[in-house]
XYZ file of C-alpha atoms in Angstrom:
644
model
C 42.750 -46.127 -57.436
C 38.700 -45.825 -59.084
C 37.227 -49.265 -57.242
C 39.086 -48.329 -54.116
C 36.912 -44.686 -54.770
C 33.721 -46.160 -55.515
C 34.361 -48.576 -53.000
C 34.221 -45.632 -50.595
C 31.301 -43.785 -51.428
C 28.914 -46.615 -51.299
C 30.167 -47.277 -47.887
C 29.185 -43.765 -47.184
C 26.055 -43.365 -48.886
C 25.197 -47.261 -46.453
C 26.299 -45.106 -43.048
C 23.951 -42.299 -44.696
C 20.968 -44.231 -44.986
C 21.833 -46.291 -41.279
C 22.113 -42.456 -39.842
C 19.258 -40.534 -41.271
C 20.412 -36.746 -41.105
C 17.820 -34.806 -39.309
C 17.018 -30.383 -38.845
C 14.412 -29.967 -35.835
C 12.869 -25.948 -35.472
C 11.177 -24.752 -33.199
C 8.253 -22.486 -32.403
C 8.830 -18.890 -31.569
C 7.775 -19.793 -27.823
C 10.161 -23.237 -27.395
C 6.809 -25.244 -27.248
C 6.090 -26.719 -30.483
C 9.097 -28.338 -31.770
C 9.319 -30.235 -35.258
C 11.730 -32.961 -36.456
C 12.111 -33.479 -40.137
C 14.524 -36.909 -41.000
C 15.433 -38.435 -44.496
C 15.285 -41.756 -42.512
C 16.026 -44.479 -44.999
C 15.611 -42.467 -48.306
C 12.062 -41.464 -47.482
C 11.864 -37.699 -45.653
C 9.207 -37.696 -42.504
C 8.819 -35.333 -39.833
C 7.194 -35.187 -36.103
C 5.248 -32.720 -34.241
C 5.751 -32.236 -30.196
C 3.890 -29.804 -27.646
C 5.731 -29.367 -24.376
C 7.778 -33.029 -25.250
C 4.016 -34.918 -25.752
C 3.720 -36.049 -29.414
C 0.891 -34.861 -31.671
C 1.605 -36.257 -34.849
C 3.921 -39.313 -34.589
C 6.607 -39.467 -37.867
C 5.112 -39.099 -40.483
C 5.669 -39.444 -44.467
C 6.911 -36.423 -46.884
C 7.377 -35.947 -50.230
C 4.877 -36.703 -53.785
C 5.272 -38.163 -56.932
C 5.166 -36.098 -60.231
C 5.569 -37.662 -63.376
C 8.819 -37.140 -63.695
C 10.569 -38.269 -60.294
C 9.412 -39.700 -57.270
C 10.322 -37.481 -54.588
C 8.867 -39.671 -51.961
C 12.016 -42.433 -51.925
C 15.321 -42.560 -52.732
C 15.995 -38.515 -51.002
C 18.858 -36.950 -48.623
C 18.728 -34.173 -46.792
C 21.087 -32.337 -48.032
C 21.006 -29.007 -46.101
C 18.555 -26.895 -43.617
C 18.230 -23.685 -42.432
C 15.470 -20.933 -40.812
C 14.234 -17.594 -39.825
C 11.713 -15.588 -38.121
C 8.980 -15.003 -40.100
C 6.687 -11.818 -39.192
C 3.565 -10.043 -40.433
C 1.042 -8.088 -39.600
C -2.174 -7.650 -41.751
C -5.978 -6.484 -41.264
C -8.870 -8.022 -42.069
C -12.562 -6.975 -41.699
C -13.841 -10.206 -42.952
C -12.329 -13.174 -40.116
C -12.487 -13.881 -37.019
C -9.760 -11.344 -35.640
C -9.809 -7.865 -38.128
C -6.046 -6.887 -36.616
C -3.475 -10.297 -36.705
C -0.031 -10.675 -35.757
C 1.863 -13.228 -37.429
C 4.785 -14.335 -36.114
C 6.774 -17.801 -37.207
C 9.982 -19.861 -37.407
C 10.643 -20.788 -41.030
C 12.621 -23.888 -41.670
C 13.373 -25.207 -44.936
C 14.775 -28.484 -46.070
C 16.782 -29.629 -49.131
C 16.546 -32.826 -50.364
C 18.118 -34.083 -53.557
C 18.063 -37.936 -55.066
C 21.369 -39.185 -55.648
C 22.147 -37.296 -59.329
C 22.519 -33.780 -57.683
C 19.820 -32.311 -60.078
C 16.498 -33.758 -59.487
C 15.264 -31.567 -55.886
C 12.770 -31.099 -53.515
C 12.475 -28.273 -50.972
C 9.896 -28.961 -47.992
C 9.110 -25.764 -46.137
C 7.839 -25.248 -42.656
C 6.418 -22.667 -40.922
C 5.896 -23.095 -37.067
C 3.413 -20.460 -35.162
C 2.996 -20.626 -31.202
C 0.196 -22.907 -32.087
C 0.296 -23.719 -36.083
C 2.634 -25.993 -37.922
C 2.643 -26.202 -41.743
C 4.187 -27.153 -44.851
C 4.346 -27.397 -48.508
C 6.929 -28.412 -50.917
C 9.021 -26.896 -53.415
C 9.103 -28.550 -56.665
C 12.132 -27.776 -59.458
C 12.441 -28.046 -62.582
C 15.058 -30.244 -64.306
C 17.137 -29.452 -67.279
C 14.284 -29.701 -69.799
C 11.242 -30.210 -67.557
C 9.594 -27.229 -67.076
C 6.093 -28.609 -66.462
C 5.068 -31.524 -64.789
C 2.026 -33.399 -63.146
C 1.961 -34.075 -59.574
C 0.676 -37.381 -59.661
C -0.102 -37.755 -55.613
C 1.162 -36.914 -52.604
C 2.984 -39.026 -49.642
C 1.660 -35.890 -46.981
C 0.783 -38.235 -43.808
C -0.376 -37.398 -40.188
C 0.267 -40.287 -38.136
C -2.024 -39.505 -34.609
C -1.012 -40.987 -31.708
C -2.809 -44.388 -30.357
C -5.764 -43.435 -28.240
C -6.699 -40.860 -30.559
C -10.517 -40.179 -30.996
C -11.597 -38.163 -34.529
C -14.119 -35.757 -34.962
C -14.519 -35.871 -38.845
C -17.235 -35.053 -42.205
C -17.031 -37.918 -44.185
C -16.735 -37.246 -48.233
C -19.760 -38.040 -50.376
C -19.155 -39.816 -53.839
C -19.389 -37.724 -56.982
C -22.319 -37.295 -59.004
C -24.766 -38.548 -56.354
C -27.660 -36.982 -53.911
C -30.198 -33.947 -55.674
C -29.597 -33.374 -59.454
C -26.476 -35.278 -58.643
C -24.536 -32.710 -56.950
C -22.309 -34.442 -54.921
C -19.962 -33.967 -53.530
C -21.257 -30.707 -51.977
C -19.401 -30.892 -48.355
C -23.043 -30.997 -46.403
C -22.814 -33.934 -44.540
C -22.790 -34.857 -40.834
C -19.953 -34.988 -38.400
C -19.083 -38.321 -36.582
C -17.928 -37.384 -33.214
C -15.954 -38.679 -31.029
C -15.069 -41.446 -33.682
C -12.616 -44.532 -33.401
C -9.523 -43.867 -36.126
C -9.535 -46.679 -39.303
C -12.361 -45.680 -40.898
C -12.315 -43.552 -44.151
C -15.628 -42.408 -44.307
C -18.224 -43.262 -46.682
C -15.369 -44.733 -48.505
C -14.076 -42.033 -49.896
C -11.983 -39.995 -47.358
C -12.605 -36.671 -45.379
C -14.287 -33.052 -45.688
C -11.402 -30.797 -44.445
C -11.137 -29.630 -41.809
C -10.568 -32.270 -39.566
C -10.555 -32.609 -36.105
C -8.526 -34.973 -33.848
C -8.413 -35.586 -30.178
C -5.053 -36.320 -28.263
C -7.028 -38.682 -25.369
C -6.633 -36.179 -22.633
C -3.516 -34.312 -23.493
C -4.800 -32.139 -26.243
C -6.455 -30.779 -29.202
C -4.793 -31.161 -33.562
C -7.212 -29.809 -36.140
C -5.840 -30.915 -39.717
C -6.602 -28.995 -42.799
C -4.790 -27.093 -46.155
C -4.695 -23.517 -47.565
C -3.196 -21.623 -50.812
C -5.360 -23.245 -52.992
C -6.135 -21.628 -56.141
C -6.329 -22.312 -59.905
C -2.835 -23.491 -59.872
C -4.019 -26.868 -58.172
C -6.704 -29.207 -56.998
C -8.328 -28.561 -53.396
C -7.514 -32.049 -51.434
C -9.245 -34.501 -48.773
C -7.989 -36.847 -45.965
C -7.753 -40.477 -46.537
C -7.871 -42.746 -43.541
C -4.957 -45.415 -44.378
C -5.780 -47.981 -41.089
C -5.311 -47.314 -37.518
C -4.276 -43.351 -37.060
C -2.413 -42.777 -40.714
C -4.232 -40.538 -42.663
C -2.771 -38.975 -45.835
C -3.231 -36.398 -48.154
C -5.735 -37.920 -51.109
C -6.529 -35.852 -54.209
C -9.838 -35.380 -56.082
C -12.768 -38.625 -57.034
C -12.267 -39.493 -60.487
C -16.277 -38.536 -61.043
C -16.530 -35.452 -59.976
C -16.890 -32.726 -62.468
C -18.721 -35.265 -64.179
C -15.843 -37.001 -64.517
C -14.601 -34.455 -67.180
C -10.352 -33.532 -66.363
C -7.562 -34.849 -64.121
C -8.303 -35.859 -60.508
C -4.223 -34.492 -60.956
C -2.508 -31.087 -61.048
C -0.476 -29.759 -63.795
C 2.029 -27.173 -62.810
C 4.687 -24.871 -64.228
C 7.900 -25.488 -62.650
C 9.556 -24.591 -60.071
C 6.211 -24.796 -57.827
C 5.053 -24.210 -54.442
C 1.897 -26.570 -53.563
C -0.385 -25.346 -50.840
C -0.245 -25.154 -47.216
C -1.000 -27.984 -45.195
C -1.871 -27.410 -41.758
C -1.619 -28.579 -38.064
C -3.464 -26.343 -35.154
C -2.553 -27.852 -31.842
C -3.148 -27.163 -28.672
C -3.751 -28.988 -24.912
C -7.417 -27.182 -24.790
C -9.977 -26.621 -28.044
C -8.139 -22.830 -27.399
C -6.038 -22.904 -30.435
C -8.322 -24.726 -32.434
C -11.028 -22.088 -31.992
C -8.775 -19.311 -32.304
C -6.369 -20.152 -35.381
C -5.973 -17.426 -37.905
C -3.294 -19.840 -39.567
C -5.695 -20.372 -43.045
C -4.918 -16.390 -43.483
C -1.535 -16.614 -41.980
C -0.201 -18.138 -44.975
C -0.985 -16.561 -48.135
C -1.339 -13.331 -49.732
C -4.292 -11.273 -51.399
C -3.907 -12.052 -55.191
C -4.983 -8.995 -56.510
C -6.217 -5.642 -55.389
C -9.724 -4.859 -53.902
C -11.638 -2.636 -56.760
C -13.533 -0.515 -54.090
C -14.171 -0.472 -50.370
C -16.240 -3.461 -49.639
C -18.807 -3.489 -46.949
C -20.587 -6.414 -45.095
C -23.118 -6.542 -42.742
C -26.455 -8.280 -42.280
C -28.877 -9.297 -44.713
C -32.682 -10.766 -45.208
C -33.568 -14.419 -47.065
C -37.178 -15.469 -48.167
C -36.084 -18.161 -49.923
C -35.330 -20.697 -46.381
C -39.018 -19.736 -45.180
C -41.128 -19.437 -48.518
C -38.960 -21.509 -50.844
C -38.888 -21.121 -55.060
C -42.231 -19.698 -54.495
C -41.309 -16.753 -52.837
C -39.215 -15.391 -55.340
C -41.780 -13.681 -56.494
C -41.758 -9.689 -57.023
C -44.085 -8.322 -54.649
C -42.258 -10.661 -51.667
C -38.953 -9.926 -52.658
C -39.767 -6.120 -51.817
C -41.840 -7.226 -48.723
C -38.313 -8.520 -47.547
C -36.390 -4.837 -49.185
C -39.098 -3.078 -46.533
C -38.423 -5.789 -43.926
C -34.517 -5.219 -44.055
C -34.947 -1.577 -43.937
C -37.050 -2.381 -41.228
C -34.548 -3.823 -39.210
C -31.146 -1.933 -40.362
C -29.916 -4.286 -42.660
C -27.650 -3.627 -45.951
C -28.882 -6.271 -48.230
C -32.058 -9.343 -49.318
C -30.433 -12.291 -50.441
C -32.654 -13.130 -54.222
C -32.080 -16.838 -54.541
C -33.304 -19.531 -57.431
C -35.528 -18.808 -60.526
C -35.702 -15.095 -60.169
C -34.664 -14.488 -64.167
C -38.161 -16.212 -64.848
C -39.881 -15.197 -61.782
C -39.279 -11.840 -61.911
C -36.819 -10.870 -64.639
C -34.762 -8.929 -65.526
C -36.365 -5.409 -66.056
C -37.663 -5.897 -62.086
C -35.294 -6.906 -60.513
C -33.696 -3.473 -61.449
C -36.743 -1.687 -60.564
C -35.917 -4.105 -57.071
C -32.670 -2.789 -57.022
C -33.806 1.262 -57.393
C -36.183 0.495 -54.908
C -33.861 -1.197 -52.375
C -31.373 1.911 -53.276
C -33.952 4.124 -51.939
C -34.270 2.314 -49.604
C -30.477 1.848 -48.058
C -30.793 -2.174 -48.888
C -28.755 -4.161 -51.750
C -29.512 -7.410 -53.771
C -27.549 -10.449 -53.968
C -28.327 -13.038 -56.331
C -28.375 -16.526 -56.575
C -26.639 -18.241 -59.881
C -26.098 -21.901 -61.299
C -22.361 -22.288 -61.123
C -23.201 -24.999 -63.877
C -22.058 -25.588 -67.033
C -21.926 -29.521 -67.611
C -21.159 -30.954 -63.800
C -24.179 -31.990 -62.590
C -28.143 -31.835 -62.970
C -29.316 -29.139 -61.250
C -32.205 -27.091 -63.653
C -31.948 -23.925 -61.173
C -31.770 -20.966 -63.002
C -29.725 -18.326 -63.725
C -28.329 -21.213 -65.582
C -24.855 -20.913 -67.622
C -24.175 -17.466 -66.765
C -21.623 -18.297 -64.502
C -19.124 -20.824 -66.073
C -18.023 -19.429 -68.809
C -16.290 -15.538 -69.310
C -17.740 -13.910 -71.820
C -21.226 -15.071 -70.450
C -20.292 -14.029 -66.721
C -18.163 -10.684 -67.609
C -21.745 -9.961 -69.925
C -23.844 -10.246 -66.326
C -21.745 -8.962 -64.631
C -21.686 -5.596 -66.744
C -25.593 -5.729 -66.022
C -25.338 -6.540 -62.158
C -22.839 -3.071 -61.563
C -25.107 -1.137 -64.077
C -27.939 -1.531 -61.801
C -25.769 -1.595 -58.238
C -26.106 -5.007 -57.241
C -23.875 -5.544 -54.271
C -23.338 -9.583 -54.613
C -23.548 -12.958 -55.584
C -24.072 -16.205 -54.191
C -23.200 -19.125 -56.326
C -24.738 -22.467 -56.238
C -23.682 -26.410 -57.535
C -20.162 -26.724 -57.840
C -19.005 -29.602 -59.312
C -15.653 -30.966 -56.786
C -11.973 -30.183 -56.217
C -10.248 -30.835 -60.127
C -8.209 -28.332 -61.059
C -10.880 -26.562 -63.475
C -13.258 -26.670 -60.646
C -10.703 -24.725 -58.686
C -9.643 -22.116 -61.469
C -13.088 -21.495 -62.598
C -13.763 -20.347 -58.289
C -10.673 -18.453 -59.111
C -12.302 -16.765 -62.292
C -15.307 -16.225 -60.883
C -13.837 -14.203 -57.637
C -11.308 -12.392 -60.360
C -14.164 -11.564 -62.743
C -16.312 -10.317 -60.129
C -13.961 -7.730 -58.186
C -13.469 -6.114 -61.391
C -17.395 -5.196 -61.453
C -17.294 -4.374 -57.806
C -19.382 -7.697 -56.933
C -19.072 -9.708 -53.749
C -18.951 -13.015 -53.681
C -20.706 -16.188 -51.534
C -20.610 -19.743 -52.566
C -22.957 -22.538 -52.002
C -22.863 -26.403 -53.010
C -19.568 -25.863 -52.830
C -15.601 -27.238 -51.243
C -13.970 -25.240 -48.059
C -12.380 -21.721 -48.759
C -8.562 -22.164 -48.510
C -7.305 -18.687 -47.501
C -9.776 -16.714 -49.715
C -10.956 -14.174 -47.806
C -7.842 -12.737 -47.644
C -6.365 -14.224 -51.418
C -9.655 -12.593 -52.834
C -10.720 -9.226 -51.085
C -14.572 -10.105 -52.545
C -14.940 -13.181 -51.280
C -17.356 -13.474 -48.352
C -18.277 -16.858 -47.701
C -18.999 -20.408 -48.524
C -21.545 -22.523 -47.204
C -19.353 -26.330 -47.220
C -21.327 -27.197 -44.705
C -24.706 -29.204 -43.633
C -26.496 -25.402 -43.722
C -29.947 -23.715 -42.413
C -31.552 -25.581 -45.781
C -31.895 -28.875 -44.123
C -33.578 -27.495 -41.148
C -36.574 -26.809 -43.848
C -36.457 -29.963 -45.251
C -36.492 -32.847 -42.264
C -37.155 -32.830 -38.611
C -34.695 -35.164 -38.299
C -32.259 -31.956 -39.228
C -33.819 -29.490 -36.566
C -34.133 -32.159 -33.809
C -30.066 -32.253 -34.559
C -29.892 -28.766 -34.795
C -28.337 -28.148 -31.357
C -25.619 -30.974 -31.926
C -24.392 -29.911 -35.196
C -24.459 -26.150 -34.135
C -21.864 -27.193 -30.848
C -20.389 -29.214 -33.561
C -19.398 -26.062 -36.395
C -17.701 -23.748 -33.933
C -14.888 -26.030 -33.583
C -14.688 -27.462 -37.074
C -15.728 -26.058 -40.039
C -16.004 -22.771 -38.583
C -12.306 -22.764 -38.090
C -10.832 -22.258 -41.077
C -13.276 -20.299 -43.147
C -16.367 -17.694 -42.451
C -19.594 -20.293 -42.914
C -22.477 -19.241 -44.733
C -25.003 -21.152 -42.793
C -27.696 -18.600 -43.485
C -29.775 -19.056 -39.497
C -30.301 -17.605 -36.398
C -34.509 -18.553 -37.322
C -37.253 -16.562 -35.524
C -40.109 -18.454 -36.735
C -41.664 -21.591 -35.083
C -42.231 -22.662 -38.417
C -40.193 -23.826 -41.193
C -43.263 -21.939 -43.692
C -44.252 -18.732 -44.623
C -47.229 -18.675 -42.753
C -45.703 -19.977 -39.554
C -48.088 -23.209 -39.033
C -46.751 -26.129 -40.471
C -44.139 -27.538 -41.676
C -40.650 -28.983 -39.644
C -40.471 -27.146 -36.127
C -37.811 -25.561 -34.508
C -36.861 -27.766 -31.037
C -34.262 -24.905 -30.330
C -35.071 -21.564 -29.084
C -35.510 -17.703 -29.669
C -32.235 -17.086 -27.455
C -30.778 -20.659 -29.469
C -31.138 -18.668 -32.559
C -29.794 -14.973 -31.285
C -26.637 -17.667 -29.959
C -25.696 -18.758 -33.272
C -25.682 -15.151 -34.733
C -22.694 -14.774 -32.892
C -21.004 -18.296 -32.949
C -20.924 -18.943 -36.277
C -18.695 -16.182 -38.495
C -19.341 -14.754 -41.753
C -18.689 -10.926 -42.699
C -22.181 -11.041 -44.584
C -24.828 -12.967 -43.100
C -28.181 -13.422 -44.342
C -30.668 -14.547 -41.809
C -33.383 -16.826 -41.726
C -35.540 -14.257 -40.589
C -39.210 -12.884 -41.574
C -40.888 -9.637 -42.222
C -44.140 -11.024 -39.658
C -41.073 -11.958 -36.667
C -41.527 -8.218 -36.521
C -44.511 -9.030 -34.892
C -44.748 -12.825 -33.237
C -41.106 -12.564 -32.171
C -40.087 -11.280 -28.650
C -38.936 -7.656 -28.905
C -35.418 -7.916 -27.288
C -34.779 -10.901 -29.433
C -35.970 -8.628 -32.949
C -33.632 -5.441 -30.776
C -30.962 -7.942 -30.639
C -31.191 -8.986 -34.038
C -31.108 -5.138 -35.239
C -27.702 -4.914 -33.289
C -25.964 -7.776 -33.807
C -22.354 -7.699 -35.662
C -21.444 -9.508 -38.304
C -17.336 -8.383 -38.033
C -15.446 -9.250 -35.225
C -12.044 -7.961 -33.945
C -11.688 -10.381 -31.685
C -12.660 -14.319 -30.807
C -11.901 -16.120 -27.185
C -12.886 -19.746 -26.542
C -14.226 -20.163 -23.296
C -15.527 -23.510 -22.437
C -16.796 -26.142 -24.788
C -16.744 -30.050 -26.500
C -17.523 -30.974 -29.900
C -21.149 -31.658 -30.592
C -22.086 -31.092 -26.704
C -21.645 -27.188 -25.501
C -20.120 -24.438 -27.038
C -19.244 -21.134 -24.895
C -17.855 -18.222 -27.788
C -16.589 -14.608 -26.758
C -16.314 -12.268 -29.770
C -15.353 -8.583 -29.475
C -16.649 -5.904 -31.609
C -15.344 -2.678 -31.213
C -15.540 -2.380 -27.336
C -18.349 -4.571 -26.695
C -17.858 -7.998 -26.359
C -20.493 -10.359 -26.655
C -20.446 -13.898 -24.955
C -22.675 -16.720 -26.782
C -22.949 -20.468 -25.338
C -25.783 -23.236 -27.028
C -26.292 -26.691 -25.195
C -27.183 -29.685 -26.654
C -26.260 -32.055 -24.007
C -29.754 -33.674 -22.379
C -28.881 -31.981 -19.109
C -28.771 -28.477 -18.603
C -25.179 -26.937 -17.818
C -24.613 -24.918 -15.203
C -21.260 -23.144 -15.799
C -19.706 -20.270 -14.655
C -18.186 -18.421 -17.239
C -14.925 -15.917 -16.461
C -16.091 -12.745 -18.883
C -13.772 -10.693 -21.003
C -15.199 -7.683 -20.141
C -14.508 -5.297 -16.777
C -18.199 -3.980 -16.735
C -19.631 -4.119 -13.786
C -23.300 -5.142 -14.941
C -24.217 -7.085 -18.143
C -27.216 -8.112 -20.468
C -28.137 -11.782 -20.013
C -30.606 -13.052 -22.811
C -31.102 -16.802 -20.979
C -33.590 -19.406 -21.359
C -35.745 -21.015 -18.401
C -36.483 -24.682 -18.325
C -39.241 -24.545 -20.856
C -36.601 -22.480 -23.273
C -39.003 -19.597 -22.311
C -36.081 -16.569 -23.328
C -35.999 -13.236 -21.399
C -33.292 -10.420 -21.163
C -32.270 -9.036 -17.560
C -29.859 -6.682 -16.537
C -26.985 -8.905 -14.060
C -24.647 -7.729 -11.077
C -21.206 -9.344 -12.036
C -18.767 -10.423 -9.559
C -15.091 -10.397 -9.836
C -15.740 -10.682 -13.786
C -17.670 -14.024 -13.208
C -20.840 -14.846 -13.746
C -22.783 -18.481 -13.350
C -25.114 -19.126 -16.067
C -27.488 -22.152 -16.940
C -28.339 -23.038 -20.224
C -30.839 -26.347 -20.789
C -30.626 -28.677 -24.041
C -31.530 -26.657 -26.857
C -31.283 -23.151 -25.429
C -28.206 -20.618 -25.395
C -27.589 -17.838 -23.531
C -25.860 -14.843 -24.653
C -23.822 -11.645 -22.133
C -22.991 -8.383 -23.381
C -21.787 -5.823 -21.643
């Protein structure tokens, strides 16, 4: 009898492998379908939109140091339920968010019945996300996640819009990866960037069928930040950090306590770019990690460094910028590197008092560094250790400092992700807002950390000062960010310059090839709740009055965003709403002028149109609107802004 029983079990097992178990989940509107299978003991999933495949059958699972949870698994159970959420968040592209999704939980198990893995899916009407729940096993209560099989196999014919990951400990003062590299647009798949994969988010075009945006969210100090690695043809896989990051210190693998939930892998899909531009998936899937210590406010500010560099960081120039911010109605001034040496703590306190009298607060720059790169800028050694950090923040609170900009981070290993979280957590206790530079992509942090403002994680405005090549490519890059980098997190770009030259005398150095209207448009196109613009005090006299008036009034927090038209790297037109007022902004990088009829979101019979002529001379005029449409022409390197 025992022999017969074993034979029967083996036959059943063979039958289960041959006929894989499947689970299928649909989005609330039924258009997106996700199919999960244990085919051959190796979990996979597939994503379709209206019957069209956007993600081919792709591997799932992970390897831990106590078990290989990528193979030998059977789908033992699945269940689904409806998930709804409503939240208010001032610091993202949409203030009020109503989230609805189907949650599907697939339970996988090894033959021993003790080794289990849950794969949790969330499917909304434009996004698919998944993460893993890893269980403890007997006495095993902690583990190391050695790798993820999590992959994304795109259909044949896919083209890519990707930002290559830098190798570690390279570039300026060995500060890479800084997530500040140029995108390769409309490229063929099958490449691996500069050999190290790609930085999130990653955009793909599924031929003429639509678009796919891949990223991650919910990463904190309990895991590592990840990248996307190509594994041949159209197959991409989640990759952990590079060993050389953080000056080689620490593991590339996360240590976890069990049971644990991993970060979410996110996939946004759409037949047009509307779902990509309008997605809120990065914040939909996370929750606040603590309460805000005060009612944080947001708005515009000025910043001397982008025009005047390190030499501008002196008492008199910063006082002049405080006066400039006051004249513009701005709430802050960002004082950049070397302020501790070139101004000093006592005179910073004096500037803070002077600013308060003018209604202007201060953001102060800090070097994150402990021992992960050679960046010499000061203050240094103030943010990497708890005691020094908290002492510094107590001084900030005493002097009414609004926020900090922390720079030169060292990668995505777990200790570095813990540092981001520690800085944010301590800063909240002292009522301080935080901007990160030379840093990784934010991953739902606007909602997770209430005092978090924005991150750079992009080839930002400083490069316009450093090289004419960046100026020449400004429009191309500007037409890229709203479709990729800025879709999943606030982007601290520091742009909208009205100087003709990136120099304090406005007569020499690198020069803008974009128009003044382009500068106004990017103030709307680039989303961050705190914007330190690249304006200078001389612009009150030497820039067009209509441009200065616009820059005084443009909001930095938005209630709604709508995609109108565009193509990454070529042109973009987006509408944002603040209260009842709509701003429609567009820029063009194509050599030929873009003539297009825009369907406006406003019902106003007249609008204000900021536009350029063929020579990039800007103007503003009142235009009548017929049937909510307005025909405009945007020259190369030019822009439009339409307000009701």
